[in-house]
Short mmCIF file of C-alpha atoms in Angstrom, two decimals:
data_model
loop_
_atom_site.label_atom_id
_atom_site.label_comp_id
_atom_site.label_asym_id
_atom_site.label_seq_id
_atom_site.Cartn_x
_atom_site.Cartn_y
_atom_site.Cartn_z
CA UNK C 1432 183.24 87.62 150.69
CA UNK C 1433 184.77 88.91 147.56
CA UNK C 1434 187.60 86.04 147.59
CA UNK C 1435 184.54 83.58 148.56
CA UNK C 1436 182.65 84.33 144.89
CA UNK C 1437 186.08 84.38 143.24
CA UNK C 1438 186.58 81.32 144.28
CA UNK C 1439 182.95 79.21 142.79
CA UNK C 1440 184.10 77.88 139.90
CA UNK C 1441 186.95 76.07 142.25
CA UNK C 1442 184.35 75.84 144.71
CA UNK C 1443 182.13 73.83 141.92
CA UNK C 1444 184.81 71.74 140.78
CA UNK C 1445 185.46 70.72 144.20
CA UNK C 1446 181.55 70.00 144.81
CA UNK C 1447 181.39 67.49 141.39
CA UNK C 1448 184.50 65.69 142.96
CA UNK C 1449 182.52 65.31 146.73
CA UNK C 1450 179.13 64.47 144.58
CA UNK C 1451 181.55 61.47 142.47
CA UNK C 1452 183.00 60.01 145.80
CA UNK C 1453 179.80 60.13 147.78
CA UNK C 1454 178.56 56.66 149.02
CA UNK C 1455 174.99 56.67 148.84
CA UNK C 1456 172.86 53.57 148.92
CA UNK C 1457 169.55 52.52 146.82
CA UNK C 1458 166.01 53.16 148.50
CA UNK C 1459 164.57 49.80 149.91
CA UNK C 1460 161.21 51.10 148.32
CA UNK C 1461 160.44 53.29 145.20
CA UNK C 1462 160.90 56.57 145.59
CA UNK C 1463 157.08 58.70 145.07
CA UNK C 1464 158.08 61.42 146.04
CA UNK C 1465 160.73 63.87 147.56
CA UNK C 1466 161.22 66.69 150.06
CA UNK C 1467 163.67 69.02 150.24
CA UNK C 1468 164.42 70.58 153.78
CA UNK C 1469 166.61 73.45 154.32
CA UNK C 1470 166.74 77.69 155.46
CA UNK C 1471 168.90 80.34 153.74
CA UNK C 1472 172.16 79.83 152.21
CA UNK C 1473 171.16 76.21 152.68
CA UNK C 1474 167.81 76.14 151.36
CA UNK C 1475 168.01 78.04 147.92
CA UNK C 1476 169.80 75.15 146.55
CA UNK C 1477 166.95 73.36 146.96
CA UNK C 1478 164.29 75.64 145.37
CA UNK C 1479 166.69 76.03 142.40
CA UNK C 1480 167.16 72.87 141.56
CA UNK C 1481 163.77 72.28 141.99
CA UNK C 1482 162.53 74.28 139.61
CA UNK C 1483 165.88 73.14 137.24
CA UNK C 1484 164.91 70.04 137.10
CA UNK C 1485 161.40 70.34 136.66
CA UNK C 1486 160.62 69.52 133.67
CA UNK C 1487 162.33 66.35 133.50
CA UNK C 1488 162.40 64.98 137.53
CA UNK C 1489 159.89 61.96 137.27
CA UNK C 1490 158.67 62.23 141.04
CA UNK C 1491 156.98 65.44 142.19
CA UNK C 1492 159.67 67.71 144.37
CA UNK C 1493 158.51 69.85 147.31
CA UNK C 1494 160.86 72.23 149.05
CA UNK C 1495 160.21 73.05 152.76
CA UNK C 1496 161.36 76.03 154.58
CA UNK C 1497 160.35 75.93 158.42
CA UNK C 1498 159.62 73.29 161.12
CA UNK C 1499 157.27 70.66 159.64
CA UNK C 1500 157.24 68.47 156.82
CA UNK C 1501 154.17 67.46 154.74
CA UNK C 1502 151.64 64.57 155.54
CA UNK C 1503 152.41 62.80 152.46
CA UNK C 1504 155.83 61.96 153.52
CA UNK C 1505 155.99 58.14 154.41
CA UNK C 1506 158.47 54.86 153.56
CA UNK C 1507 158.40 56.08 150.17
CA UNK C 1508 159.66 59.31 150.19
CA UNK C 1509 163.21 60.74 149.59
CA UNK C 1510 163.95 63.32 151.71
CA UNK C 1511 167.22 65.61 151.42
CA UNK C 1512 168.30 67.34 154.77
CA UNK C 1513 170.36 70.39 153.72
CA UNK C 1514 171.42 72.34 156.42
CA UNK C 1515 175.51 74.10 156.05
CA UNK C 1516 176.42 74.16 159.66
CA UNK C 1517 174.66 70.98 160.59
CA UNK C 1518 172.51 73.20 163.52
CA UNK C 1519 169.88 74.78 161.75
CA UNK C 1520 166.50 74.40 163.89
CA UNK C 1521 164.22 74.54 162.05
CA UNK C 1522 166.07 71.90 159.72
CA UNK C 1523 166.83 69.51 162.98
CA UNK C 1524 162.97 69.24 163.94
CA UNK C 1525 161.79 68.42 160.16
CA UNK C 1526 164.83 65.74 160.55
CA UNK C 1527 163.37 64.38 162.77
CA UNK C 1528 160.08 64.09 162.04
CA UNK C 1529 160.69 62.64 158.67
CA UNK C 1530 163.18 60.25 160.38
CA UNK C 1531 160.23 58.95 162.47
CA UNK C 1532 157.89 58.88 159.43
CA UNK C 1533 161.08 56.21 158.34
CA UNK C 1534 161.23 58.35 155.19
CA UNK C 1535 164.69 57.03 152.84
CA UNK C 1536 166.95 60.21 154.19
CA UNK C 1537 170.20 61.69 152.82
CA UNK C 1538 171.93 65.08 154.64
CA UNK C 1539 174.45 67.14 153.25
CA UNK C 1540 176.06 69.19 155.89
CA UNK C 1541 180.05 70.19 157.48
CA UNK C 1542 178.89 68.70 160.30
CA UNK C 1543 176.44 69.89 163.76
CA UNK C 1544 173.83 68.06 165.42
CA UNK C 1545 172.74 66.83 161.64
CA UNK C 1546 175.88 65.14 161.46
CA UNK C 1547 175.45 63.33 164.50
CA UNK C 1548 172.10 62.33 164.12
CA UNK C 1549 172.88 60.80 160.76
CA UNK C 1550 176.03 58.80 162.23
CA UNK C 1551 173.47 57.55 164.76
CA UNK C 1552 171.16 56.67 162.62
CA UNK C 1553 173.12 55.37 159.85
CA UNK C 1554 171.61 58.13 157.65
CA UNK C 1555 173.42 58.56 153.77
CA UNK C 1556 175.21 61.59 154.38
CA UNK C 1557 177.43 63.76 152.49
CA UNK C 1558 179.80 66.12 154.12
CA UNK C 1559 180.93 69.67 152.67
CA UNK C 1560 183.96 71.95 153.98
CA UNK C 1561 182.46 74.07 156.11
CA UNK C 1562 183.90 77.37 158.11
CA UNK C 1563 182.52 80.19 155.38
CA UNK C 1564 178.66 81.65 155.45
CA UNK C 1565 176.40 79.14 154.55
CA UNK C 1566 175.11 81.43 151.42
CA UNK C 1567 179.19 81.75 150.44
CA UNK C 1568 178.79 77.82 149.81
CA UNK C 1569 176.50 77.25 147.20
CA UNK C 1570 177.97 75.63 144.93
CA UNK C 1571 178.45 72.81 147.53
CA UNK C 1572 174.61 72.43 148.51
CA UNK C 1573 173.51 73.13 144.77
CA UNK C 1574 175.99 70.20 143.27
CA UNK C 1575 175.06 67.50 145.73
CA UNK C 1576 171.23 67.81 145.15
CA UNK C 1577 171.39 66.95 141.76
CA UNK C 1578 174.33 63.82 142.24
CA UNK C 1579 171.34 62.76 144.84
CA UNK C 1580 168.70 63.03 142.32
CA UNK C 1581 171.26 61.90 139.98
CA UNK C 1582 171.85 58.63 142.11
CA UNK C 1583 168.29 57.41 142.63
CA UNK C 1584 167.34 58.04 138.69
CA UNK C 1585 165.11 60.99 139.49
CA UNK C 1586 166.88 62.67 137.05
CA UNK C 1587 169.40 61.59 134.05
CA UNK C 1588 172.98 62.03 134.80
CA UNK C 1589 173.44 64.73 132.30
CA UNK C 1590 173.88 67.58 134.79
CA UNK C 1591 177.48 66.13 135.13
CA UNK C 1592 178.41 67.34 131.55
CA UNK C 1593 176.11 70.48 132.02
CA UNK C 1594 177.72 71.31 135.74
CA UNK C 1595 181.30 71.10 133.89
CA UNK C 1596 180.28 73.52 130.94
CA UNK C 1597 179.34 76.22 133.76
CA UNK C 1598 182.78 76.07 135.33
CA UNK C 1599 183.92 76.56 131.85
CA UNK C 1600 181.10 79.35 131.16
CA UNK C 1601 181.56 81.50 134.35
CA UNK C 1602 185.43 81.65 134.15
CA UNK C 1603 185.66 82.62 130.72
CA UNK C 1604 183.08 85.33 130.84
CA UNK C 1605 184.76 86.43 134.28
CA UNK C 1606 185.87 89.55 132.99
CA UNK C 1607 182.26 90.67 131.36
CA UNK C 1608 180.83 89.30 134.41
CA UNK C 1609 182.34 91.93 136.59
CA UNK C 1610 181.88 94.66 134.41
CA UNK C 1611 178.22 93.87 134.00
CA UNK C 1612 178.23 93.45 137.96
CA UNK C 1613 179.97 96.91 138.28
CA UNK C 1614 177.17 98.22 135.47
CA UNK C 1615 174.25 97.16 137.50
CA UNK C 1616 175.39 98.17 140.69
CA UNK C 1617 175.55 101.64 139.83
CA UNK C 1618 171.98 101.21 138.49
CA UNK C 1619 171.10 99.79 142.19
CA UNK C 1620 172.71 102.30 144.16
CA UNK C 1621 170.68 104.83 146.45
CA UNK C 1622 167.60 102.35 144.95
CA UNK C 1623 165.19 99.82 146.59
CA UNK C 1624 165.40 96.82 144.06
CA UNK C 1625 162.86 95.01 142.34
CA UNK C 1626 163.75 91.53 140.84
CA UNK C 1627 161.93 90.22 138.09
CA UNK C 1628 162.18 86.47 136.43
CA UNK C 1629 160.02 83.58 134.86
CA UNK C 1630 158.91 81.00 136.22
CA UNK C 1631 161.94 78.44 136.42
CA UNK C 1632 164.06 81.25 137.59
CA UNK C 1633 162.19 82.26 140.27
CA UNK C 1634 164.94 80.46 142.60
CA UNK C 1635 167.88 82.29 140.73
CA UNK C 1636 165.73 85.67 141.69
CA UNK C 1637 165.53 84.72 145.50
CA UNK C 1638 169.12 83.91 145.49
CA UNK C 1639 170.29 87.80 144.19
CA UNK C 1640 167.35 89.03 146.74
CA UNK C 1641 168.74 87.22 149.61
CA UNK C 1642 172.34 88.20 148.42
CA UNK C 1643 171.24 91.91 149.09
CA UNK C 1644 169.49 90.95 151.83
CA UNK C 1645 172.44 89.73 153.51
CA UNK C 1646 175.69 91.10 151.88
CA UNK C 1647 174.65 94.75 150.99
CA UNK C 1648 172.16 95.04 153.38
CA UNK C 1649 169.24 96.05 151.66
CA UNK C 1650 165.64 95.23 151.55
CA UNK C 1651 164.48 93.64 148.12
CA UNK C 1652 161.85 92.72 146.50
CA UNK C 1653 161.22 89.78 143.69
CA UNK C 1654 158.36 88.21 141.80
CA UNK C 1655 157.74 85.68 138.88
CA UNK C 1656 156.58 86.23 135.32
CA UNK C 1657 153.72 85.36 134.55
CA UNK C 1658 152.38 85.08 138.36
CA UNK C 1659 153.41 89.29 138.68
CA UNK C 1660 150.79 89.80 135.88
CA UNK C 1661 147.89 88.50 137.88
CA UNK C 1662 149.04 91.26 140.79
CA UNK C 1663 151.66 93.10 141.39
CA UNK C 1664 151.61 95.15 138.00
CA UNK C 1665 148.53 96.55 139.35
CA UNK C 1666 150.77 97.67 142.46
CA UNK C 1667 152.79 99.85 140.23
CA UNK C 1668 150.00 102.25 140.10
CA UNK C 1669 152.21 103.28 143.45
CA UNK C 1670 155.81 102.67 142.30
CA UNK C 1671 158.96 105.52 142.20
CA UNK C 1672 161.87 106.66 140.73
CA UNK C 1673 163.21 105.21 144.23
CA UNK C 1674 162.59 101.82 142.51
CA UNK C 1675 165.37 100.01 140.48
CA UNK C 1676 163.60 96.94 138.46
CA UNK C 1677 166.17 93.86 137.23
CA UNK C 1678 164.77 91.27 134.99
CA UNK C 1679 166.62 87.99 134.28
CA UNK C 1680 166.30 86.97 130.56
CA UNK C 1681 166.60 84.39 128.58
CA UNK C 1682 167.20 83.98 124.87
CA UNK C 1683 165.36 80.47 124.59
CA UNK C 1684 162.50 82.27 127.09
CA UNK C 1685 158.91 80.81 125.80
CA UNK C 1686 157.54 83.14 123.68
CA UNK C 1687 154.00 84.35 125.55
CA UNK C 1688 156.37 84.98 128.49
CA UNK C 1689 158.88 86.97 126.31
CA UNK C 1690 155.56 89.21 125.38
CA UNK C 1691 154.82 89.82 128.60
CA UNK C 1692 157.94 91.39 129.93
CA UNK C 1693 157.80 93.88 126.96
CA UNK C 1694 154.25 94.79 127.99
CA UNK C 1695 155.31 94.68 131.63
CA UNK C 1696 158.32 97.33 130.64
CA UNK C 1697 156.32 99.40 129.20
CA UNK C 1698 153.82 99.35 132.26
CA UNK C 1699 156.93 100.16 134.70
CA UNK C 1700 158.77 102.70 132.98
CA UNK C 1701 155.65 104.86 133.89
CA UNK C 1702 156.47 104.91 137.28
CA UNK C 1703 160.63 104.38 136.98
CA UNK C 1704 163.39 104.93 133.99
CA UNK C 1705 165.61 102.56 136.03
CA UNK C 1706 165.33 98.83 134.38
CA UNK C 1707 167.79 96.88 133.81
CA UNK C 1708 167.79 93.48 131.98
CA UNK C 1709 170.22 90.72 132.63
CA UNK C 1710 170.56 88.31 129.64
CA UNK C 1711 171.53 84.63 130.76
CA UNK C 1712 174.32 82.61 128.56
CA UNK C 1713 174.78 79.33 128.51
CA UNK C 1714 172.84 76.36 126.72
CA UNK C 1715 171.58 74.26 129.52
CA UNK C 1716 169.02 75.62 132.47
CA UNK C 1717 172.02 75.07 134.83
CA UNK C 1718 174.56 77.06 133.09
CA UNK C 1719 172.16 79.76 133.16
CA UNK C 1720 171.07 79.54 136.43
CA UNK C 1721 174.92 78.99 137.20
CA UNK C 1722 175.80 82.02 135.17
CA UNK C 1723 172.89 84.39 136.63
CA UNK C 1724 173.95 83.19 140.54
CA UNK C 1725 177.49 84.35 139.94
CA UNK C 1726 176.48 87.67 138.43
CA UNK C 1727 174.19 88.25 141.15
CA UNK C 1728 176.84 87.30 143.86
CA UNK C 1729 178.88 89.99 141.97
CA UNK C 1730 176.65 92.65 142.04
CA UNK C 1731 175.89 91.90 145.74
CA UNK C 1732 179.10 92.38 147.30
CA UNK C 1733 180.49 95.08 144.87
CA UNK C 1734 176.77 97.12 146.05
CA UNK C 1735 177.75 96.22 150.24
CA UNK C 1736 181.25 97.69 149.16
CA UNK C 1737 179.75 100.98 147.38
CA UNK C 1738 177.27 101.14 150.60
CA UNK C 1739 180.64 101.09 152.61
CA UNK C 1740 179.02 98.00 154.69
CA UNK C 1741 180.73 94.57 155.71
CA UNK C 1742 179.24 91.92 153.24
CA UNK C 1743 180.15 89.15 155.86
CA UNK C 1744 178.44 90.13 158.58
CA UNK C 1745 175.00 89.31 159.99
CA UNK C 1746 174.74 90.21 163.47
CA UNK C 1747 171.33 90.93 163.60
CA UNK C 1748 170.40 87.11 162.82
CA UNK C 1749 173.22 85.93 165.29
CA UNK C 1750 171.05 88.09 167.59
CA UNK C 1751 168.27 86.15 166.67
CA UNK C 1752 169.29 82.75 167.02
CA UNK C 1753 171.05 83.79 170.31
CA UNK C 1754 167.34 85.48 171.96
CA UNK C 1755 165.62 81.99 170.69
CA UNK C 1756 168.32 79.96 172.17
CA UNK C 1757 167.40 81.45 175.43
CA UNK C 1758 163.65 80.52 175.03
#
């Protein structure tokens, strides 16, 4: 796994090259709308972007995570099929229900059954290298969203430049990456962690949780400033020393959101001395996001190898998918 995050800024450059070469053709009708399918290592692209591109995506953009796919999909809709391994169930039945619905479709997967279908079906499809874990891959996932987006003028093309300038970012700052990613996993050790971040960073939070999750094997929680505020600072009435908090920051955060983590700190460190906060750099949302991602991927692996556990391996969700298989 360690090689695997060495390796994204290759990884990205590799991703921009599939995105430039990828033969995509125009919707027959204008795009209203757009839906995102995908689970896991495949899926968080999806929320990330989502929330990257808010701000400036001129169709509303709805990420699904299970078996069904909303009512308002129709002719009219663009729907993304992101699934790594091309067999992801949940992914396959929303496939094909949005294929019925005649939605305009595009997939992005190494292959599988989504593969297939899409030849059949003469679905826009881009393929990645496959073979690693799905949440290894990112970079892949992540890049061709926005060269999607990019293609049907959902968004302006100027996440080419900004997708660049990260490669540039992340490999320069390599060496204080690890050595913040060292830092904080000390912090983390022996801890339950608590991931904090506003709200278009929420899908940079899930990603580090699920990169516990998965590579150190730890449970994790995360929530989103301001949302938290309404809730779960009440819940600290119960917090512990047991609890390690992270909050992602940014130096160009809006301000009444900026005042709220302060107040929030000062709420928490009633209950726990252990916060740490994670400064982004960068000038565009993507090379933050980009930057935060890779420091998170850091301080997963480098935690799994201070646990002494195998980053790589998930058997308990092979187990899973083996016991529904059987159903």
């Amino acid at each position: 796994m360690k090689s695997l995050i060495e390796n994204f800024p290759n990884q990205l450059r590799e991703a921009i090259a599939i995105g430039e070469k990828a033969k995509l053709t125009p919707a027959k009708r204008k795009i209203s709308n757009l839906f995102i399918s995908g689970l896991g290592g495949s899926g968080i692209g999806g929320t990330i972007v989502s929330e990257l591109v808010a701000l400036e995506a001129i169709v509303p953009i709805t990420v699904g995570k299970g078996y069904f796919i909303p009512k308002f999909v129709n002719e009219n809709t663009l729907v993304i099929i992101s699934s790594y391994s091309g067999n992801t169930e949940e992914t396959l039945q929303a496939m094909n229900l949005a294929i019925r619905r005649k939605a305009k479709m595009v997939c992005v997967s190494s292959g599988g059954q989504v593969a297939e279908i899409a030849r059949k079906k003469k679905l826009d499809t881009i393929v990645i290298p496959g073979g690693n874990p799905p949440r290894s891959c990112l970079g892949y996932s992540f890049t061709q969203l926005l060269f999607i987006l990019g293609f049907h003028k959902i968004i302006s093309n100027k996440f080419k430049g900004q997708l660049k300038a990260s490669i540039e970012l992340i490999e320069n700052e390599k060496k204080n990456i690890i050595s913040e990613a060292n830092s904080v996993t000390e912090k983390l050790f022996g801890k339950t962690p608590m991931i904090y971040a506003t709200t278009y960073f929420e899908g940079v939070a899930i990603r580090f949780r699920q990169q516990i999750n998965e590579n150190a094997k730890l449970l994790c929680g995360h929530h989103v400033i301001p949302e938290m505020n309404h809730n779960e600072l009440v819940g600290w009435a119960s917090g512990s020393e047991r609890v390690a908090v992270v909050i992602f920051r940014d130096k160009d955060e809006y301000a009444r959101n900026n005042a709220r983590i302060e107040i929030n700190k000062e709420v928490i460190k009633k209950y726990t001395p252990n916060i740490t906060e994670i400064w982004s750099k960068g000038k565009s949302q993507i090379e933050k996001a980009i930057y935060f991602i890779h420091l998170g991927d850091w301080i997963s692996v480098l935690l799994a190898e201070k646990r002494g556990v195998d980053p790589i391996e998930v058997k308990v969700i092979d187990m899973l998918k083996g016991q529904l298989s059987k159903l």
